[in-house]
PDB file of C-alpha atoms in Angstrom:
ATOM      1  CA  UNK A   1      59.548  77.539 -20.733  1.00  0.00           C
ATOM      2  CA  UNK A   2      59.028  74.436 -22.838  1.00  0.00           C
ATOM      3  CA  UNK A   3      59.694  74.648 -26.548  1.00  0.00           C
ATOM      4  CA  UNK A   4      56.731  74.213 -28.857  1.00  0.00           C
ATOM      5  CA  UNK A   5      56.611  72.259 -32.082  1.00  0.00           C
ATOM      6  CA  UNK A   6      54.325  72.528 -35.070  1.00  0.00           C
ATOM      7  CA  UNK A   7      51.006  70.681 -35.212  1.00  0.00           C
ATOM      8  CA  UNK A   8      51.606  70.025 -38.913  1.00  0.00           C
ATOM      9  CA  UNK A   9      53.593  66.872 -38.155  1.00  0.00           C
ATOM     10  CA  UNK A  10      52.626  63.568 -36.515  1.00  0.00           C
ATOM     11  CA  UNK A  11      50.588  63.868 -33.326  1.00  0.00           C
ATOM     12  CA  UNK A  12      49.541  60.310 -32.503  1.00  0.00           C
ATOM     13  CA  UNK A  13      50.509  58.643 -29.218  1.00  0.00           C
ATOM     14  CA  UNK A  14      49.388  55.034 -28.800  1.00  0.00           C
ATOM     15  CA  UNK A  15      49.025  53.120 -25.556  1.00  0.00           C
ATOM     16  CA  UNK A  16      48.423  49.527 -24.709  1.00  0.00           C
ATOM     17  CA  UNK A  17      45.634  49.249 -22.138  1.00  0.00           C
ATOM     18  CA  UNK A  18      46.014  46.401 -19.642  1.00  0.00           C
ATOM     19  CA  UNK A  19      49.269  46.567 -17.717  1.00  0.00           C
ATOM     20  CA  UNK A  20      50.171  49.896 -19.314  1.00  0.00           C
ATOM     21  CA  UNK A  21      47.445  52.422 -18.478  1.00  0.00           C
ATOM     22  CA  UNK A  22      45.466  50.232 -16.094  1.00  0.00           C
ATOM     23  CA  UNK A  23      46.569  47.886 -13.323  1.00  0.00           C
ATOM     24  CA  UNK A  24      44.094  45.209 -14.377  1.00  0.00           C
ATOM     25  CA  UNK A  25      46.000  41.926 -14.291  1.00  0.00           C
ATOM     26  CA  UNK A  26      44.377  40.528 -11.104  1.00  0.00           C
ATOM     27  CA  UNK A  27      40.897  40.851 -12.636  1.00  0.00           C
ATOM     28  CA  UNK A  28      42.022  39.435 -15.990  1.00  0.00           C
ATOM     29  CA  UNK A  29      43.778  36.480 -14.399  1.00  0.00           C
ATOM     30  CA  UNK A  30      40.877  35.862 -12.017  1.00  0.00           C
ATOM     31  CA  UNK A  31      38.406  35.686 -14.888  1.00  0.00           C
ATOM     32  CA  UNK A  32      40.808  33.567 -16.935  1.00  0.00           C
ATOM     33  CA  UNK A  33      41.110  31.005 -14.138  1.00  0.00           C
ATOM     34  CA  UNK A  34      37.341  31.069 -13.537  1.00  0.00           C
ATOM     35  CA  UNK A  35      36.848  29.291 -16.867  1.00  0.00           C
ATOM     36  CA  UNK A  36      38.775  26.252 -15.637  1.00  0.00           C
ATOM     37  CA  UNK A  37      36.867  25.935 -12.374  1.00  0.00           C
ATOM     38  CA  UNK A  38      33.585  26.547 -14.212  1.00  0.00           C
ATOM     39  CA  UNK A  39      34.296  23.628 -16.562  1.00  0.00           C
ATOM     40  CA  UNK A  40      35.894  21.421 -13.909  1.00  0.00           C
ATOM     41  CA  UNK A  41      39.319  21.472 -15.536  1.00  0.00           C
ATOM     42  CA  UNK A  42      42.767  21.548 -13.915  1.00  0.00           C
ATOM     43  CA  UNK A  43      43.619  25.141 -13.043  1.00  0.00           C
ATOM     44  CA  UNK A  44      46.969  26.558 -14.231  1.00  0.00           C
ATOM     45  CA  UNK A  45      49.115  28.663 -11.945  1.00  0.00           C
ATOM     46  CA  UNK A  46      48.954  32.446 -11.863  1.00  0.00           C
ATOM     47  CA  UNK A  47      52.568  32.585 -13.042  1.00  0.00           C
ATOM     48  CA  UNK A  48      51.777  30.420 -16.066  1.00  0.00           C
ATOM     49  CA  UNK A  49      48.868  32.673 -17.038  1.00  0.00           C
ATOM     50  CA  UNK A  50      50.728  35.911 -16.397  1.00  0.00           C
ATOM     51  CA  UNK A  51      53.463  34.878 -18.813  1.00  0.00           C
ATOM     52  CA  UNK A  52      50.882  34.786 -21.630  1.00  0.00           C
ATOM     53  CA  UNK A  53      49.122  38.100 -20.945  1.00  0.00           C
ATOM     54  CA  UNK A  54      49.001  40.257 -24.048  1.00  0.00           C
ATOM     55  CA  UNK A  55      48.086  37.419 -26.394  1.00  0.00           C
ATOM     56  CA  UNK A  56      44.511  36.850 -27.624  1.00  0.00           C
ATOM     57  CA  UNK A  57      42.250  34.960 -25.240  1.00  0.00           C
ATOM     58  CA  UNK A  58      41.864  31.884 -27.432  1.00  0.00           C
ATOM     59  CA  UNK A  59      45.610  31.636 -27.943  1.00  0.00           C
ATOM     60  CA  UNK A  60      46.139  31.748 -24.179  1.00  0.00           C
ATOM     61  CA  UNK A  61      43.579  29.026 -23.496  1.00  0.00           C
ATOM     62  CA  UNK A  62      45.027  26.847 -26.248  1.00  0.00           C
ATOM     63  CA  UNK A  63      48.235  26.587 -24.230  1.00  0.00           C
ATOM     64  CA  UNK A  64      46.387  24.780 -21.411  1.00  0.00           C
ATOM     65  CA  UNK A  65      43.275  23.063 -22.771  1.00  0.00           C
ATOM     66  CA  UNK A  66      43.096  23.160 -26.578  1.00  0.00           C
ATOM     67  CA  UNK A  67      40.009  20.942 -26.722  1.00  0.00           C
ATOM     68  CA  UNK A  68      38.037  23.309 -24.449  1.00  0.00           C
ATOM     69  CA  UNK A  69      38.925  26.705 -25.917  1.00  0.00           C
ATOM     70  CA  UNK A  70      35.380  27.593 -26.997  1.00  0.00           C
ATOM     71  CA  UNK A  71      33.871  26.857 -23.583  1.00  0.00           C
ATOM     72  CA  UNK A  72      36.678  28.577 -21.710  1.00  0.00           C
ATOM     73  CA  UNK A  73      36.401  31.721 -23.831  1.00  0.00           C
ATOM     74  CA  UNK A  74      32.640  31.797 -23.290  1.00  0.00           C
ATOM     75  CA  UNK A  75      33.072  31.460 -19.525  1.00  0.00           C
ATOM     76  CA  UNK A  76      35.649  34.266 -19.477  1.00  0.00           C
ATOM     77  CA  UNK A  77      33.500  36.598 -21.551  1.00  0.00           C
ATOM     78  CA  UNK A  78      30.568  36.047 -19.208  1.00  0.00           C
ATOM     79  CA  UNK A  79      32.599  36.490 -16.038  1.00  0.00           C
ATOM     80  CA  UNK A  80      35.001  39.316 -16.918  1.00  0.00           C
ATOM     81  CA  UNK A  81      32.500  42.137 -17.642  1.00  0.00           C
ATOM     82  CA  UNK A  82      30.894  41.487 -14.258  1.00  0.00           C
ATOM     83  CA  UNK A  83      34.201  41.568 -12.427  1.00  0.00           C
ATOM     84  CA  UNK A  84      36.546  43.855 -14.354  1.00  0.00           C
ATOM     85  CA  UNK A  85      36.344  46.618 -11.762  1.00  0.00           C
ATOM     86  CA  UNK A  86      36.983  44.459  -8.712  1.00  0.00           C
ATOM     87  CA  UNK A  87      40.597  45.592  -8.504  1.00  0.00           C
ATOM     88  CA  UNK A  88      41.395  47.404 -11.778  1.00  0.00           C
ATOM     89  CA  UNK A  89      42.477  51.034 -11.527  1.00  0.00           C
ATOM     90  CA  UNK A  90      44.643  53.386 -13.610  1.00  0.00           C
ATOM     91  CA  UNK A  91      48.273  53.242 -12.577  1.00  0.00           C
ATOM     92  CA  UNK A  92      49.461  56.214 -10.478  1.00  0.00           C
ATOM     93  CA  UNK A  93      49.985  59.313 -12.585  1.00  0.00           C
ATOM     94  CA  UNK A  94      48.353  57.931 -15.730  1.00  0.00           C
ATOM     95  CA  UNK A  95      45.330  60.216 -15.673  1.00  0.00           C
ATOM     96  CA  UNK A  96      47.471  63.323 -15.280  1.00  0.00           C
ATOM     97  CA  UNK A  97      49.895  62.287 -18.025  1.00  0.00           C
ATOM     98  CA  UNK A  98      47.035  61.676 -20.467  1.00  0.00           C
ATOM     99  CA  UNK A  99      45.410  64.973 -19.517  1.00  0.00           C
ATOM    100  CA  UNK A 100      48.690  66.844 -19.980  1.00  0.00           C
ATOM    101  CA  UNK A 101      49.331  65.291 -23.396  1.00  0.00           C
ATOM    102  CA  UNK A 102      45.833  66.222 -24.565  1.00  0.00           C
ATOM    103  CA  UNK A 103      46.366  69.772 -23.328  1.00  0.00           C
ATOM    104  CA  UNK A 104      49.626  69.898 -25.260  1.00  0.00           C
ATOM    105  CA  UNK A 105      47.794  69.052 -28.483  1.00  0.00           C
ATOM    106  CA  UNK A 106      48.547  65.358 -28.994  1.00  0.00           C
ATOM    107  CA  UNK A 107      46.017  62.794 -30.186  1.00  0.00           C
ATOM    108  CA  UNK A 108      45.794  59.758 -27.914  1.00  0.00           C
ATOM    109  CA  UNK A 109      44.519  56.267 -28.634  1.00  0.00           C
ATOM    110  CA  UNK A 110      44.484  52.858 -27.057  1.00  0.00           C
ATOM    111  CA  UNK A 111      45.715  49.982 -29.238  1.00  0.00           C
ATOM    112  CA  UNK A 112      44.890  46.760 -27.402  1.00  0.00           C
ATOM    113  CA  UNK A 113      44.536  43.039 -27.986  1.00  0.00           C
ATOM    114  CA  UNK A 114      41.137  43.237 -26.258  1.00  0.00           C
ATOM    115  CA  UNK A 115      38.171  43.305 -28.618  1.00  0.00           C
ATOM    116  CA  UNK A 116      37.075  46.856 -29.346  1.00  0.00           C
ATOM    117  CA  UNK A 117      33.662  46.566 -27.701  1.00  0.00           C
ATOM    118  CA  UNK A 118      35.137  45.206 -24.485  1.00  0.00           C
ATOM    119  CA  UNK A 119      37.964  47.734 -24.466  1.00  0.00           C
ATOM    120  CA  UNK A 120      35.554  50.632 -24.848  1.00  0.00           C
ATOM    121  CA  UNK A 121      33.296  49.323 -22.079  1.00  0.00           C
ATOM    122  CA  UNK A 122      36.311  48.975 -19.816  1.00  0.00           C
ATOM    123  CA  UNK A 123      37.646  52.461 -20.540  1.00  0.00           C
ATOM    124  CA  UNK A 124      34.210  53.981 -19.973  1.00  0.00           C
ATOM    125  CA  UNK A 125      33.697  52.065 -16.720  1.00  0.00           C
ATOM    126  CA  UNK A 126      36.987  53.479 -15.447  1.00  0.00           C
ATOM    127  CA  UNK A 127      35.920  57.014 -16.374  1.00  0.00           C
ATOM    128  CA  UNK A 128      38.811  57.406 -18.826  1.00  0.00           C
ATOM    129  CA  UNK A 129      36.907  57.887 -22.083  1.00  0.00           C
ATOM    130  CA  UNK A 130      37.324  61.672 -21.930  1.00  0.00           C
ATOM    131  CA  UNK A 131      41.106  61.321 -21.830  1.00  0.00           C
ATOM    132  CA  UNK A 132      41.415  59.365 -25.079  1.00  0.00           C
ATOM    133  CA  UNK A 133      40.477  60.294 -28.621  1.00  0.00           C
ATOM    134  CA  UNK A 134      40.003  56.681 -29.750  1.00  0.00           C
ATOM    135  CA  UNK A 135      39.965  53.132 -28.369  1.00  0.00           C
ATOM    136  CA  UNK A 136      41.016  50.487 -30.887  1.00  0.00           C
ATOM    137  CA  UNK A 137      40.776  46.783 -30.177  1.00  0.00           C
ATOM    138  CA  UNK A 138      41.822  43.761 -32.194  1.00  0.00           C
ATOM    139  CA  UNK A 139      38.812  42.531 -34.157  1.00  0.00           C
ATOM    140  CA  UNK A 140      39.483  39.715 -36.591  1.00  0.00           C
ATOM    141  CA  UNK A 141      42.891  40.859 -37.828  1.00  0.00           C
ATOM    142  CA  UNK A 142      46.447  39.911 -36.803  1.00  0.00           C
ATOM    143  CA  UNK A 143      47.330  40.714 -33.208  1.00  0.00           C
ATOM    144  CA  UNK A 144      50.514  42.224 -31.793  1.00  0.00           C
ATOM    145  CA  UNK A 145      53.389  41.986 -32.558  1.00  0.00           C
ATOM    146  CA  UNK A 146      51.805  42.606 -35.979  1.00  0.00           C
ATOM    147  CA  UNK A 147      51.249  46.372 -36.310  1.00  0.00           C
ATOM    148  CA  UNK A 148      47.673  46.156 -37.650  1.00  0.00           C
ATOM    149  CA  UNK A 149      45.927  47.440 -34.521  1.00  0.00           C
ATOM    150  CA  UNK A 150      48.351  50.374 -34.354  1.00  0.00           C
ATOM    151  CA  UNK A 151      47.751  51.310 -37.984  1.00  0.00           C
ATOM    152  CA  UNK A 152      43.989  51.223 -37.417  1.00  0.00           C
ATOM    153  CA  UNK A 153      44.258  53.369 -34.314  1.00  0.00           C
ATOM    154  CA  UNK A 154      46.322  55.977 -36.156  1.00  0.00           C
ATOM    155  CA  UNK A 155      43.909  55.938 -39.087  1.00  0.00           C
ATOM    156  CA  UNK A 156      41.067  56.679 -36.655  1.00  0.00           C
ATOM    157  CA  UNK A 157      43.063  59.554 -35.176  1.00  0.00           C
ATOM    158  CA  UNK A 158      43.787  60.917 -38.650  1.00  0.00           C
ATOM    159  CA  UNK A 159      47.476  61.483 -37.969  1.00  0.00           C
ATOM    160  CA  UNK A 160      50.820  59.751 -38.123  1.00  0.00           C
ATOM    161  CA  UNK A 161      52.216  58.282 -34.934  1.00  0.00           C
ATOM    162  CA  UNK A 162      55.100  59.231 -32.673  1.00  0.00           C
ATOM    163  CA  UNK A 163      55.227  56.743 -29.783  1.00  0.00           C
ATOM    164  CA  UNK A 164      53.853  53.337 -28.824  1.00  0.00           C
ATOM    165  CA  UNK A 165      53.706  52.809 -25.060  1.00  0.00           C
ATOM    166  CA  UNK A 166      53.377  49.300 -23.674  1.00  0.00           C
ATOM    167  CA  UNK A 167      54.283  46.802 -20.979  1.00  0.00           C
ATOM    168  CA  UNK A 168      55.109  43.739 -23.113  1.00  0.00           C
ATOM    169  CA  UNK A 169      57.589  42.870 -25.823  1.00  0.00           C
ATOM    170  CA  UNK A 170      54.565  42.332 -28.097  1.00  0.00           C
ATOM    171  CA  UNK A 171      53.650  46.007 -27.722  1.00  0.00           C
ATOM    172  CA  UNK A 172      57.194  47.134 -28.379  1.00  0.00           C
ATOM    173  CA  UNK A 173      57.700  44.926 -31.420  1.00  0.00           C
ATOM    174  CA  UNK A 174      54.373  46.124 -32.845  1.00  0.00           C
ATOM    175  CA  UNK A 175      55.399  49.727 -32.276  1.00  0.00           C
ATOM    176  CA  UNK A 176      58.713  49.231 -34.011  1.00  0.00           C
ATOM    177  CA  UNK A 177      56.974  47.445 -36.916  1.00  0.00           C
ATOM    178  CA  UNK A 178      54.691  50.488 -37.261  1.00  0.00           C
ATOM    179  CA  UNK A 179      57.677  52.833 -37.414  1.00  0.00           C
ATOM    180  CA  UNK A 180      57.079  54.382 -33.987  1.00  0.00           C
ATOM    181  CA  UNK A 181      59.404  55.075 -31.105  1.00  0.00           C
ATOM    182  CA  UNK A 182      58.716  52.685 -28.239  1.00  0.00           C
ATOM    183  CA  UNK A 183      58.320  53.356 -24.533  1.00  0.00           C
ATOM    184  CA  UNK A 184      58.270  50.420 -22.116  1.00  0.00           C
ATOM    185  CA  UNK A 185      56.773  50.672 -18.631  1.00  0.00           C
ATOM    186  CA  UNK A 186      58.007  48.165 -16.064  1.00  0.00           C
ATOM    187  CA  UNK A 187      54.917  48.152 -13.828  1.00  0.00           C
ATOM    188  CA  UNK A 188      52.971  45.701 -16.016  1.00  0.00           C
ATOM    189  CA  UNK A 189      53.377  42.176 -17.333  1.00  0.00           C
ATOM    190  CA  UNK A 190      56.975  41.786 -18.507  1.00  0.00           C
ATOM    191  CA  UNK A 191      60.098  42.273 -16.409  1.00  0.00           C
ATOM    192  CA  UNK A 192      62.615  45.011 -17.241  1.00  0.00           C
ATOM    193  CA  UNK A 193      65.022  42.323 -18.430  1.00  0.00           C
ATOM    194  CA  UNK A 194      62.464  40.874 -20.839  1.00  0.00           C
ATOM    195  CA  UNK A 195      61.392  44.299 -22.070  1.00  0.00           C
ATOM    196  CA  UNK A 196      65.021  45.203 -22.744  1.00  0.00           C
ATOM    197  CA  UNK A 197      65.238  42.384 -25.306  1.00  0.00           C
ATOM    198  CA  UNK A 198      62.884  44.414 -27.521  1.00  0.00           C
ATOM    199  CA  UNK A 199      65.272  47.408 -27.367  1.00  0.00           C
ATOM    200  CA  UNK A 200      62.727  50.106 -26.460  1.00  0.00           C
ATOM    201  CA  UNK A 201      63.702  53.741 -26.860  1.00  0.00           C
ATOM    202  CA  UNK A 202      62.712  54.239 -23.229  1.00  0.00           C
ATOM    203  CA  UNK A 203      62.498  51.707 -20.387  1.00  0.00           C
ATOM    204  CA  UNK A 204      60.938  53.370 -17.369  1.00  0.00           C
ATOM    205  CA  UNK A 205      59.061  52.579 -14.120  1.00  0.00           C
ATOM    206  CA  UNK A 206      56.300  55.074 -14.982  1.00  0.00           C
ATOM    207  CA  UNK A 207      55.129  57.488 -17.702  1.00  0.00           C
ATOM    208  CA  UNK A 208      56.714  60.692 -16.462  1.00  0.00           C
ATOM    209  CA  UNK A 209      59.628  60.680 -18.897  1.00  0.00           C
ATOM    210  CA  UNK A 210      57.215  60.479 -21.834  1.00  0.00           C
ATOM    211  CA  UNK A 211      56.272  64.083 -21.172  1.00  0.00           C
ATOM    212  CA  UNK A 212      59.862  65.221 -21.623  1.00  0.00           C
ATOM    213  CA  UNK A 213      59.787  63.923 -25.201  1.00  0.00           C
ATOM    214  CA  UNK A 214      56.482  65.617 -26.059  1.00  0.00           C
ATOM    215  CA  UNK A 215      56.494  69.398 -25.614  1.00  0.00           C
ATOM    216  CA  UNK A 216      53.387  71.474 -26.285  1.00  0.00           C
ATOM    217  CA  UNK A 217      52.324  71.738 -29.924  1.00  0.00           C
ATOM    218  CA  UNK A 218      51.772  75.146 -31.445  1.00  0.00           C
TER     219      UNK A 218
END
């Protein structure tokens, strides 16, 4: 039988969204590249774009075409909502892990670099809104690795945090800055070697080990 711990303490578990809960990179990269073809600009490679995933959209576009950032962002924001379910699906086991953590009494939130409105639309379209207590995007404040989005997510949950789960060093550095333990999944954007540079508390190929750290709350 699993031990139980008191609900009086911290109960917040934060997750990045893209590359952590959802295998969404093909749709993100496809929409990102669409902006270049739409404007008739040279198209960067998939590898070049993938290396920047996790940063804000305008920052990513600035790396390739700084004089066209406004037009590229507009093209992406028109294209992505129409195509974000082409290939995107929750990673294997994610739904069950989230359901189990909720049943055990934890409060779950997304803390993403996506804007809040887009993140919520995406979560709802995937049928995951009932698994999360809050979806927090980055709206006009510093992005990861700054901890601002994590602090806002925890404030919305009304609890202190325990873990930040992510697939990039940005997620892990933000989690550490917020005083949380960090859990890196290797199925997303950054390689295990790159993730290891951020010294996560856990470096795993999936979310199963997270459950071993989070017994039912009493």
